[in-house]
Amino acid sequence: MASSGAAEADPPGEREREQEQERRRLAASLTARYSDWVLEALDELPGSFLLTDPALAGHPIVYASRGLTALTGYARRDVLGRNARLFQGAATARAAVAGVREAVRAHRTHQVPILNYRRDGSPHWVLLHLAPVFHARDGSVLHFLAVQVPIADAKRRGGAAAAGAVLLAACREEARVEEDFPCAAHAGKAFVDMDKRGLEAEEPRVPSDSEKEMAINTADSIVSALNRYSKLTGLVVSRKRCDSVGIPALSSSLNLSLGRIKQSFVLTYSCLPDMPIIYASEAFISLTGYSREDILGRNCRVLNGPDTSLEVLEEVRTGFYSFFSLSKEPDRSFVASTFIRKDGSSFHDLLHVSPIRDASGKVRLHLSQVAFHIWVHLDMGAKHDFNGLTPEVWQLGAVAAVRVAVRGLSASGSLLRPSQ
Amino acid sequence: MVSASATKVEGVKTHLYYFGAEHGNDNLKNFAYSEQGDPNLLDTILLSQWDNFAWKGHLDYDVTACQLKVIEGGKKFVCQLNNKWNSFFLKEYDKFFESFGCLKPNSMKCYEGLLLCIAQGEKDRPEVAPSSPPPKDGLLVIANAHPVEYGHIFLVPSAMINQVSCYRDKRMFQLATKIAFEVNNAAFRVFFDSGTSVVSDHMPFQACYFANPLPVESTSTFMVYDGKGRSDIIVSETVDYPLKALVFTSNNLQALVTVVSEISSLHDNTTAYSLLITNNGTKIFLFPQVKNLATGCSLSAWECGGYFVYHTKFDFDSASETAISSRMSSISLHDSAFEDLKHLCCTIADDLVIHCLNHSRIFFDDNFFLSTMKQKDRAMRKPHSPLMNLLGAKRSAMSSRNNSA
């Protein structure tokens, strides 16, 4: 660690205590900002990534993922507290390093292929995806996340690279349950063989689209996890500074399917901080008086009024996170509350919120990857002819209909139109 | 929903959906509650009950989390990665029947899989009775804990609970198609898997929701029989689809049901029929397959439609249009057998005599049929097609029964 120079002079007990303090300090960098469960949540994510804290001296690594060892050969405890430059070495391009340094200084997201070195000294190419994690309200940088995605050699990309990737993926699965990584040596060998060929040319390897996508997906999952656990302690994090968040547009086939659902509901997008509304049904528009332009991009709290009970918000919050904790709730919550229309008039509402999963062709990086939440409203003041159904069944029908719609495939395989 | 009641007499109770009364119109009007902008009653309750069933953790896996993709190529086959689903639950078959034991009258046991029941009602409009015992002459909607897609259910006739009866009789067929009509949701499809010859009589109709059109629904078709004005049915065949299939289209539910149930009830040792009822009960796909004597039917109706499930990631990733197409063609009927079947279907469709305007009943004019049979026999170049013989035998048996009655 940092104080290795003076190690021999200290008695062993002292050193151990120092190390323990150091470890706690680093862990606190995370748990001070997020709930204690954040470490467990991050441990569940596959891939090799780090979280670093720019506020601490030396900009040390405060968290290393389980996948790091399979990729780099470093045990997690080896890297905690050290600066991330430990992965760089003799042949690492100076320009690449400078680019990373500049991005850190400017608090920018940066993606660059870079030659890193494993613990045993062998070099390997990775796509480094660096992104700052901002405090959504005051814009300060809380952490940096750095994702490392191995770049396969283009020449052997077909067979061996696929096999290597499968092997690594298999190892990641293993890594999640076992402490020692039996496949690591073998996977390392596969990489070394490919690398020797790559090093002959000093050219940086070009990452494939799927590798780039994997880096972005991993980064998104990390931010989602941080978001989830920060909310419990009242903090909200973002990958971008507050002003520039744009909401995604839904694919036309999804819009079409959703348009057939008659109940009053909105869909919020769970991956963005503050969960903006990205779809509002016709019935919702006529119930609340807000037009599509008014409501898209806003948070659902726009409906809250002075009479909206705080219990509502609590129920909703628990509803969100019970799903994430993968424990099945025996009862679904239907909350009666009062909300405000655009014109200021209030209405008695029955609200139900449910998460909607997405299983499109994209790489699923998190088990409970939730794409949207559906908020179904029912105006209890208006006359409804339920024909023998309860209001709850009415609302669940909408939830299920949205699940069917989301399950559909668009031509591009994605529920969202590609971002600009 | 479903709860064991306190007294022994009452037994299982569940939602009971009543169809609106039949007025004898050939073209059933959909009393769309959707005229007022309200969601469809049957659709809503089916979806919501299934969602509850899933939420409570009764499914073996979350089918909405199973990866889906469209395979490259013109046919746009769909495939799903799911290592827990299998198309023929023949091994589970006994368990399946056993589980119904609790639905017998006076049973105390609770059966979570029973989502709701459906029966014919007396009133003009459909309605739901929230807590009723299962009807004696109706249908039980039972959730499939190993779904192929969201909302996968079995449609089990009440009569079956007490004694084993043939699923594929016309009445059951009619109910199945009528349900498709009532749900009025293009994503809802009813289908029928023809199992081995031993089990096929006992396989129930099934249904599930899928938002996209299935590949077979998007494939082009060629009309081979235009029954407008006569029998109200149009028969077409698929063009360029690896599994040769016939499509029956009609707005007249009775006509459609009569014709298709007639055809699919033909017991032939070499051919099995799977069915897919789509378009809110107005379009039925008939998939004839060469029966494999060892395993019976090779492809489920869903697979015939172009949606395949793979158990391993490797298979899922390496799925190709060519492999799927060749698999389908290998069990597709030979050209000559398919031609026979086509002729047969057109004949059957043509022999429907509709009494227009006031009457709703459709029947086969036996005398008319027998005479035209002979004419058609002469017209056909193949004098003794096995299918035609079967039909002829069945018809003459029927007519002799009628005559003697």
mmCIF file of N, CA and C in Angstrom, chain A residues 253 257 260 262-263 319 322-323 328-332 354-355 357-364 367 384-390 392-401 403-410, chain B residues 15 33-34 36-41 43-45 47-49 51-52 54-57 62-70 78 80 125-130 148-150 185-187 209-212 307:
data_model
loop_
_atom_site.group_PDB
_atom_site.id
_atom_site.type_symbol
_atom_site.label_atom_id
_atom_site.label_comp_id
_atom_site.label_asym_id
_atom_site.label_seq_id
_atom_site.Cartn_x
_atom_site.Cartn_y
_atom_site.Cartn_z
ATOM 1 N N SER A 253 -43.480 0.594 -32.454
ATOM 2 C CA SER A 253 -44.336 -0.573 -32.218
ATOM 3 C C SER A 253 -44.775 -0.606 -30.762
ATOM 4 N N SER A 257 -48.678 -0.508 -29.351
ATOM 5 C CA SER A 257 -49.261 -1.477 -28.422
ATOM 6 C C SER A 257 -49.799 -0.788 -27.180
ATOM 7 N N ARG A 260 -53.241 0.976 -27.226
ATOM 8 C CA ARG A 260 -54.499 0.226 -27.184
ATOM 9 C C ARG A 260 -54.994 0.020 -25.761
ATOM 10 N N LYS A 262 -56.579 0.936 -22.392
ATOM 11 C CA LYS A 262 -57.552 1.980 -22.132
ATOM 12 C C LYS A 262 -57.436 2.631 -20.759
ATOM 13 N N GLN A 263 -56.742 1.976 -19.841
ATOM 14 C CA GLN A 263 -56.700 2.534 -18.496
ATOM 15 C C GLN A 263 -55.805 3.775 -18.451
ATOM 16 N N GLY A 319 -42.679 -0.173 -2.466
ATOM 17 C CA GLY A 319 -43.070 -0.992 -3.606
ATOM 18 C C GLY A 319 -41.930 -1.159 -4.584
ATOM 19 N N SER A 322 -38.958 -3.398 -2.888
ATOM 20 C CA SER A 322 -39.226 -4.788 -2.535
ATOM 21 C C SER A 322 -38.982 -5.675 -3.739
ATOM 22 N N PHE A 323 -39.258 -5.161 -4.906
ATOM 23 C CA PHE A 323 -39.027 -5.961 -6.102
ATOM 24 C C PHE A 323 -37.542 -6.181 -6.309
ATOM 25 N N LYS A 328 -40.668 -11.827 -2.999
ATOM 26 C CA LYS A 328 -41.989 -11.611 -3.575
ATOM 27 C C LYS A 328 -42.936 -11.045 -2.531
ATOM 28 N N GLU A 329 -43.571 -9.966 -2.868
ATOM 29 C CA GLU A 329 -44.573 -9.395 -1.974
ATOM 30 C C GLU A 329 -45.859 -10.173 -2.133
ATOM 31 N N PRO A 330 -46.433 -10.655 -1.047
ATOM 32 C CA PRO A 330 -47.686 -11.373 -1.217
ATOM 33 C C PRO A 330 -48.835 -10.445 -1.592
ATOM 34 N N ASP A 331 -48.779 -9.242 -1.132
ATOM 35 C CA ASP A 331 -49.859 -8.323 -1.462
ATOM 36 C C ASP A 331 -49.321 -7.178 -2.284
ATOM 37 N N ARG A 332 -50.076 -6.783 -3.254
ATOM 38 C CA ARG A 332 -49.645 -5.640 -4.038
ATOM 39 C C ARG A 332 -50.331 -4.420 -3.460
ATOM 40 N N SER A 354 -46.059 -0.656 -10.354
ATOM 41 C CA SER A 354 -45.440 -1.962 -10.543
ATOM 42 C C SER A 354 -44.225 -1.841 -11.438
ATOM 43 N N PRO A 355 -43.195 -2.640 -11.200
ATOM 44 C CA PRO A 355 -42.044 -2.607 -12.099
ATOM 45 C C PRO A 355 -42.301 -3.459 -13.335
ATOM 46 N N ARG A 357 -40.266 -5.453 -16.377
ATOM 47 C CA ARG A 357 -38.960 -5.889 -16.847
ATOM 48 C C ARG A 357 -38.853 -5.798 -18.347
ATOM 49 N N ASP A 358 -37.606 -5.734 -18.785
ATOM 50 C CA ASP A 358 -37.335 -5.728 -20.205
ATOM 51 C C ASP A 358 -36.364 -6.847 -20.507
ATOM 52 N N ALA A 359 -36.719 -7.669 -21.477
ATOM 53 C CA ALA A 359 -35.800 -8.748 -21.843
ATOM 54 C C ALA A 359 -35.540 -8.712 -23.331
ATOM 55 N N SER A 360 -35.134 -7.578 -23.835
ATOM 56 C CA SER A 360 -34.857 -7.495 -25.263
ATOM 57 C C SER A 360 -33.537 -8.200 -25.543
ATOM 58 N N GLY A 361 -33.125 -8.176 -26.771
ATOM 59 C CA GLY A 361 -31.934 -8.908 -27.143
ATOM 60 C C GLY A 361 -30.657 -8.365 -26.543
ATOM 61 N N LYS A 362 -30.740 -7.195 -25.898
ATOM 62 C CA LYS A 362 -29.492 -6.628 -25.378
ATOM 63 C C LYS A 362 -28.965 -7.460 -24.216
ATOM 64 N N VAL A 363 -27.697 -7.322 -23.980
ATOM 65 C CA VAL A 363 -27.069 -8.089 -22.909
ATOM 66 C C VAL A 363 -27.722 -7.747 -21.572
ATOM 67 N N ARG A 364 -28.157 -8.765 -20.892
ATOM 68 C CA ARG A 364 -28.793 -8.544 -19.600
ATOM 69 C C ARG A 364 -27.690 -8.530 -18.568
ATOM 70 N N LEU A 367 -29.786 -8.999 -12.983
ATOM 71 C CA LEU A 367 -30.899 -9.929 -12.906
ATOM 72 C C LEU A 367 -32.256 -9.256 -12.853
ATOM 73 N N HIS A 384 -67.714 4.441 -12.749
ATOM 74 C CA HIS A 384 -67.147 3.439 -13.636
ATOM 75 C C HIS A 384 -68.046 2.226 -13.652
ATOM 76 N N ASP A 385 -68.180 1.640 -14.804
ATOM 77 C CA ASP A 385 -68.954 0.414 -14.865
ATOM 78 C C ASP A 385 -67.971 -0.746 -14.951
ATOM 79 N N PHE A 386 -67.709 -1.353 -13.843
ATOM 80 C CA PHE A 386 -66.708 -2.398 -13.853
ATOM 81 C C PHE A 386 -67.254 -3.765 -14.223
ATOM 82 N N ASN A 387 -68.540 -3.852 -14.388
ATOM 83 C CA ASN A 387 -69.149 -5.119 -14.803
ATOM 84 C C ASN A 387 -68.794 -6.274 -13.890
ATOM 85 N N GLY A 388 -68.627 -5.997 -12.616
ATOM 86 C CA GLY A 388 -68.356 -7.092 -11.692
ATOM 87 C C GLY A 388 -66.899 -7.209 -11.290
ATOM 88 N N LEU A 389 -66.026 -6.410 -11.901
ATOM 89 C CA LEU A 389 -64.622 -6.472 -11.509
ATOM 90 C C LEU A 389 -64.353 -5.468 -10.399
ATOM 91 N N THR A 390 -63.319 -5.754 -9.612
ATOM 92 C CA THR A 390 -62.927 -4.772 -8.606
ATOM 93 C C THR A 390 -61.988 -3.758 -9.257
ATOM 94 N N GLU A 392 -59.128 -2.999 -8.340
ATOM 95 C CA GLU A 392 -57.773 -3.538 -8.374
ATOM 96 C C GLU A 392 -57.560 -4.397 -9.610
ATOM 97 N N VAL A 393 -58.524 -5.238 -9.924
ATOM 98 C CA VAL A 393 -58.404 -6.091 -11.107
ATOM 99 C C VAL A 393 -58.290 -5.215 -12.355
ATOM 100 N N TRP A 394 -59.074 -4.166 -12.376
ATOM 101 C CA TRP A 394 -59.057 -3.185 -13.457
ATOM 102 C C TRP A 394 -57.647 -2.664 -13.686
ATOM 103 N N GLN A 395 -57.012 -2.290 -12.592
ATOM 104 C CA GLN A 395 -55.676 -1.707 -12.701
ATOM 105 C C GLN A 395 -54.640 -2.751 -13.067
ATOM 106 N N LEU A 396 -54.746 -3.935 -12.470
ATOM 107 C CA LEU A 396 -53.772 -4.970 -12.791
ATOM 108 C C LEU A 396 -53.862 -5.376 -14.247
ATOM 109 N N GLY A 397 -55.073 -5.273 -14.798
ATOM 110 C CA GLY A 397 -55.229 -5.560 -16.215
ATOM 111 C C GLY A 397 -54.330 -4.644 -17.046
ATOM 112 N N ALA A 398 -54.232 -3.389 -16.611
ATOM 113 C CA ALA A 398 -53.373 -2.449 -17.337
ATOM 114 C C ALA A 398 -51.911 -2.840 -17.186
ATOM 115 N N VAL A 399 -51.521 -3.211 -15.977
ATOM 116 C CA VAL A 399 -50.132 -3.608 -15.728
ATOM 117 C C VAL A 399 -49.760 -4.780 -16.624
ATOM 118 N N ALA A 400 -50.645 -5.774 -16.654
ATOM 119 C CA ALA A 400 -50.358 -6.964 -17.451
ATOM 120 C C ALA A 400 -50.327 -6.620 -18.930
ATOM 121 N N ALA A 401 -51.232 -5.745 -19.359
ATOM 122 C CA ALA A 401 -51.250 -5.369 -20.774
ATOM 123 C C ALA A 401 -49.938 -4.678 -21.153
ATOM 124 N N ARG A 403 -47.062 -5.263 -19.745
ATOM 125 C CA ARG A 403 -46.054 -6.322 -19.805
ATOM 126 C C ARG A 403 -46.074 -7.008 -21.165
ATOM 127 N N VAL A 404 -47.280 -7.257 -21.664
ATOM 128 C CA VAL A 404 -47.387 -7.899 -22.980
ATOM 129 C C VAL A 404 -46.805 -6.975 -24.049
ATOM 130 N N ALA A 405 -47.120 -5.688 -23.949
ATOM 131 C CA ALA A 405 -46.637 -4.738 -24.950
ATOM 132 C C ALA A 405 -45.105 -4.652 -24.916
ATOM 133 N N VAL A 406 -44.557 -4.594 -23.721
ATOM 134 C CA VAL A 406 -43.101 -4.466 -23.576
ATOM 135 C C VAL A 406 -42.411 -5.736 -24.059
ATOM 136 N N ARG A 407 -43.096 -6.838 -23.946
ATOM 137 C CA ARG A 407 -42.549 -8.117 -24.365
ATOM 138 C C ARG A 407 -42.433 -8.195 -25.880
ATOM 139 N N GLY A 408 -43.179 -7.353 -26.578
ATOM 140 C CA GLY A 408 -43.109 -7.386 -28.030
ATOM 141 C C GLY A 408 -41.757 -6.908 -28.530
ATOM 142 N N LEU A 409 -41.448 -7.250 -29.732
ATOM 143 C CA LEU A 409 -40.144 -6.877 -30.285
ATOM 144 C C LEU A 409 -40.326 -5.820 -31.355
ATOM 145 N N SER A 410 -39.453 -4.840 -31.345
ATOM 146 C CA SER A 410 -39.490 -3.898 -32.452
ATOM 147 C C SER A 410 -38.481 -4.387 -33.481
ATOM 148 N N HIS B 15 -63.765 -16.249 -10.033
ATOM 149 C CA HIS B 15 -64.492 -15.353 -10.924
ATOM 150 C C HIS B 15 -65.143 -16.194 -12.016
ATOM 151 N N TYR B 33 -67.773 -3.024 -25.000
ATOM 152 C CA TYR B 33 -67.534 -2.210 -23.852
ATOM 153 C C TYR B 33 -66.451 -1.273 -24.314
ATOM 154 N N SER B 34 -65.819 -1.585 -25.406
ATOM 155 C CA SER B 34 -64.765 -0.687 -25.861
ATOM 156 C C SER B 34 -65.370 0.487 -26.599
ATOM 157 N N GLN B 36 -67.232 2.511 -25.208
ATOM 158 C CA GLN B 36 -67.160 3.643 -24.279
ATOM 159 C C GLN B 36 -65.732 3.953 -23.883
ATOM 160 N N GLY B 37 -64.782 3.313 -24.517
ATOM 161 C CA GLY B 37 -63.411 3.559 -24.100
ATOM 162 C C GLY B 37 -63.057 2.797 -22.848
ATOM 163 N N ASP B 38 -63.840 1.776 -22.518
ATOM 164 C CA ASP B 38 -63.479 0.953 -21.376
ATOM 165 C C ASP B 38 -62.699 -0.254 -21.844
ATOM 166 N N PRO B 39 -61.819 -0.749 -21.011
ATOM 167 C CA PRO B 39 -61.076 -1.930 -21.431
ATOM 168 C C PRO B 39 -62.003 -3.138 -21.555
ATOM 169 N N ASN B 40 -61.634 -4.075 -22.414
ATOM 170 C CA ASN B 40 -62.404 -5.284 -22.629
ATOM 171 C C ASN B 40 -62.467 -6.114 -21.352
ATOM 172 N N LEU B 41 -63.654 -6.579 -21.016
ATOM 173 C CA LEU B 41 -63.870 -7.254 -19.741
ATOM 174 C C LEU B 41 -63.086 -8.557 -19.616
ATOM 175 N N ASP B 43 -60.616 -9.695 -21.439
ATOM 176 C CA ASP B 43 -59.199 -9.432 -21.586
ATOM 177 C C ASP B 43 -58.613 -8.958 -20.261
ATOM 178 N N THR B 44 -59.311 -7.995 -19.646
ATOM 179 C CA THR B 44 -58.807 -7.418 -18.395
ATOM 180 C C THR B 44 -58.732 -8.458 -17.302
ATOM 181 N N ILE B 45 -59.772 -9.265 -17.176
ATOM 182 C CA ILE B 45 -59.743 -10.185 -16.059
ATOM 183 C C ILE B 45 -58.742 -11.310 -16.286
ATOM 184 N N LEU B 47 -55.905 -11.117 -17.994
ATOM 185 C CA LEU B 47 -54.571 -10.558 -17.776
ATOM 186 C C LEU B 47 -54.300 -10.353 -16.295
ATOM 187 N N SER B 48 -55.275 -9.788 -15.610
ATOM 188 C CA SER B 48 -55.028 -9.445 -14.209
ATOM 189 C C SER B 48 -54.905 -10.697 -13.345
ATOM 190 N N GLN B 49 -55.701 -11.699 -13.627
ATOM 191 C CA GLN B 49 -55.605 -12.932 -12.848
ATOM 192 C C GLN B 49 -54.261 -13.611 -13.092
ATOM 193 N N ASP B 51 -51.501 -12.170 -13.998
ATOM 194 C CA ASP B 51 -50.436 -11.363 -13.415
ATOM 195 C C ASP B 51 -50.336 -11.635 -11.914
ATOM 196 N N ASN B 52 -51.464 -11.774 -11.284
ATOM 197 C CA ASN B 52 -51.486 -12.090 -9.859
ATOM 198 C C ASN B 52 -50.854 -13.445 -9.589
ATOM 199 N N ALA B 54 -48.647 -14.905 -11.358
ATOM 200 C CA ALA B 54 -47.207 -14.760 -11.544
ATOM 201 C C ALA B 54 -46.582 -14.032 -10.360
ATOM 202 N N TRP B 55 -47.245 -12.990 -9.916
ATOM 203 C CA TRP B 55 -46.705 -12.165 -8.825
ATOM 204 C C TRP B 55 -46.540 -12.978 -7.565
ATOM 205 N N LYS B 56 -47.472 -13.908 -7.350
ATOM 206 C CA LYS B 56 -47.402 -14.703 -6.127
ATOM 207 C C LYS B 56 -46.322 -15.764 -6.201
ATOM 208 N N GLY B 57 -45.646 -15.848 -7.327
ATOM 209 C CA GLY B 57 -44.510 -16.757 -7.410
ATOM 210 C C GLY B 57 -44.876 -18.174 -7.794
ATOM 211 N N ASP B 62 -39.801 -16.578 -14.618
ATOM 212 C CA ASP B 62 -40.417 -15.356 -15.132
ATOM 213 C C ASP B 62 -40.213 -15.323 -16.635
ATOM 214 N N VAL B 63 -41.286 -15.610 -17.354
ATOM 215 C CA VAL B 63 -41.127 -15.687 -18.797
ATOM 216 C C VAL B 63 -40.805 -14.319 -19.402
ATOM 217 N N THR B 64 -41.194 -13.237 -18.736
ATOM 218 C CA THR B 64 -40.901 -11.922 -19.316
ATOM 219 C C THR B 64 -39.420 -11.589 -19.215
ATOM 220 N N ALA B 65 -38.677 -12.371 -18.427
ATOM 221 C CA ALA B 65 -37.238 -12.127 -18.347
ATOM 222 C C ALA B 65 -36.465 -13.012 -19.314
ATOM 223 N N CYS B 66 -37.153 -13.885 -20.027
ATOM 224 C CA CYS B 66 -36.460 -14.766 -20.972
ATOM 225 C C CYS B 66 -36.157 -13.995 -22.241
ATOM 226 N N GLN B 67 -34.912 -14.073 -22.630
ATOM 227 C CA GLN B 67 -34.478 -13.312 -23.783
ATOM 228 C C GLN B 67 -35.193 -13.730 -25.063
ATOM 229 N N LEU B 68 -35.501 -12.730 -25.877
ATOM 230 C CA LEU B 68 -36.197 -12.961 -27.144
ATOM 231 C C LEU B 68 -35.401 -12.317 -28.260
ATOM 232 N N LYS B 69 -35.442 -12.919 -29.418
ATOM 233 C CA LYS B 69 -34.851 -12.190 -30.534
ATOM 234 C C LYS B 69 -35.501 -12.631 -31.831
ATOM 235 N N VAL B 70 -35.343 -11.816 -32.840
ATOM 236 C CA VAL B 70 -35.821 -12.152 -34.178
ATOM 237 C C VAL B 70 -34.619 -12.627 -34.968
ATOM 238 N N VAL B 78 -38.994 -16.100 -34.606
ATOM 239 C CA VAL B 78 -38.727 -15.562 -33.281
ATOM 240 C C VAL B 78 -38.164 -16.678 -32.423
ATOM 241 N N GLN B 80 -36.681 -17.796 -28.369
ATOM 242 C CA GLN B 80 -36.616 -17.456 -26.948
ATOM 243 C C GLN B 80 -35.599 -18.358 -26.280
ATOM 244 N N ARG B 125 -75.496 -8.560 -22.201
ATOM 245 C CA ARG B 125 -74.094 -8.169 -22.105
ATOM 246 C C ARG B 125 -73.329 -9.178 -21.272
ATOM 247 N N PRO B 126 -72.058 -9.287 -21.547
ATOM 248 C CA PRO B 126 -71.246 -10.173 -20.710
ATOM 249 C C PRO B 126 -71.092 -9.556 -19.321
ATOM 250 N N GLU B 127 -70.864 -10.398 -18.342
ATOM 251 C CA GLU B 127 -70.614 -9.882 -17.009
ATOM 252 C C GLU B 127 -69.766 -10.885 -16.229
ATOM 253 N N VAL B 128 -69.303 -10.414 -15.097
ATOM 254 C CA VAL B 128 -68.455 -11.259 -14.261
ATOM 255 C C VAL B 128 -69.089 -11.403 -12.885
ATOM 256 N N ALA B 129 -69.207 -12.648 -12.434
ATOM 257 C CA ALA B 129 -69.644 -12.892 -11.066
ATOM 258 C C ALA B 129 -68.378 -13.158 -10.258
ATOM 259 N N PRO B 130 -68.097 -12.322 -9.267
ATOM 260 C CA PRO B 130 -66.792 -12.387 -8.619
ATOM 261 C C PRO B 130 -66.498 -13.675 -7.847
ATOM 262 N N VAL B 148 -45.021 -20.512 -22.194
ATOM 263 C CA VAL B 148 -44.164 -20.235 -23.335
ATOM 264 C C VAL B 148 -44.122 -18.723 -23.567
ATOM 265 N N GLU B 149 -45.173 -18.062 -23.140
ATOM 266 C CA GLU B 149 -45.236 -16.606 -23.227
ATOM 267 C C GLU B 149 -46.145 -16.103 -22.112
ATOM 268 N N TYR B 150 -46.217 -14.805 -22.004
ATOM 269 C CA TYR B 150 -47.023 -14.222 -20.946
ATOM 270 C C TYR B 150 -48.480 -14.629 -21.096
ATOM 271 N N ASN B 185 -58.370 -9.126 -28.599
ATOM 272 C CA ASN B 185 -57.022 -8.568 -28.472
ATOM 273 C C ASN B 185 -56.132 -9.317 -29.455
ATOM 274 N N ALA B 186 -55.558 -8.592 -30.396
ATOM 275 C CA ALA B 186 -54.777 -9.247 -31.448
ATOM 276 C C ALA B 186 -53.583 -10.011 -30.885
ATOM 277 N N ALA B 187 -53.167 -9.654 -29.661
ATOM 278 C CA ALA B 187 -52.032 -10.352 -29.076
ATOM 279 C C ALA B 187 -52.428 -11.697 -28.477
ATOM 280 N N TYR B 209 -50.527 -14.637 -24.693
ATOM 281 C CA TYR B 209 -50.435 -13.315 -25.295
ATOM 282 C C TYR B 209 -49.040 -13.094 -25.880
ATOM 283 N N PHE B 210 -49.006 -12.545 -27.064
ATOM 284 C CA PHE B 210 -47.726 -12.125 -27.628
ATOM 285 C C PHE B 210 -47.981 -10.949 -28.551
ATOM 286 N N ALA B 211 -47.297 -9.831 -28.286
ATOM 287 C CA ALA B 211 -47.675 -8.573 -28.940
ATOM 288 C C ALA B 211 -47.394 -8.543 -30.436
ATOM 289 N N ASN B 212 -46.346 -9.205 -30.890
ATOM 290 C CA ASN B 212 -46.025 -9.137 -32.318
ATOM 291 C C ASN B 212 -46.776 -10.194 -33.112
ATOM 292 N N TYR B 307 -42.306 -19.609 -33.798
ATOM 293 C CA TYR B 307 -41.720 -19.148 -32.537
ATOM 294 C C TYR B 307 -41.097 -20.357 -31.860
#
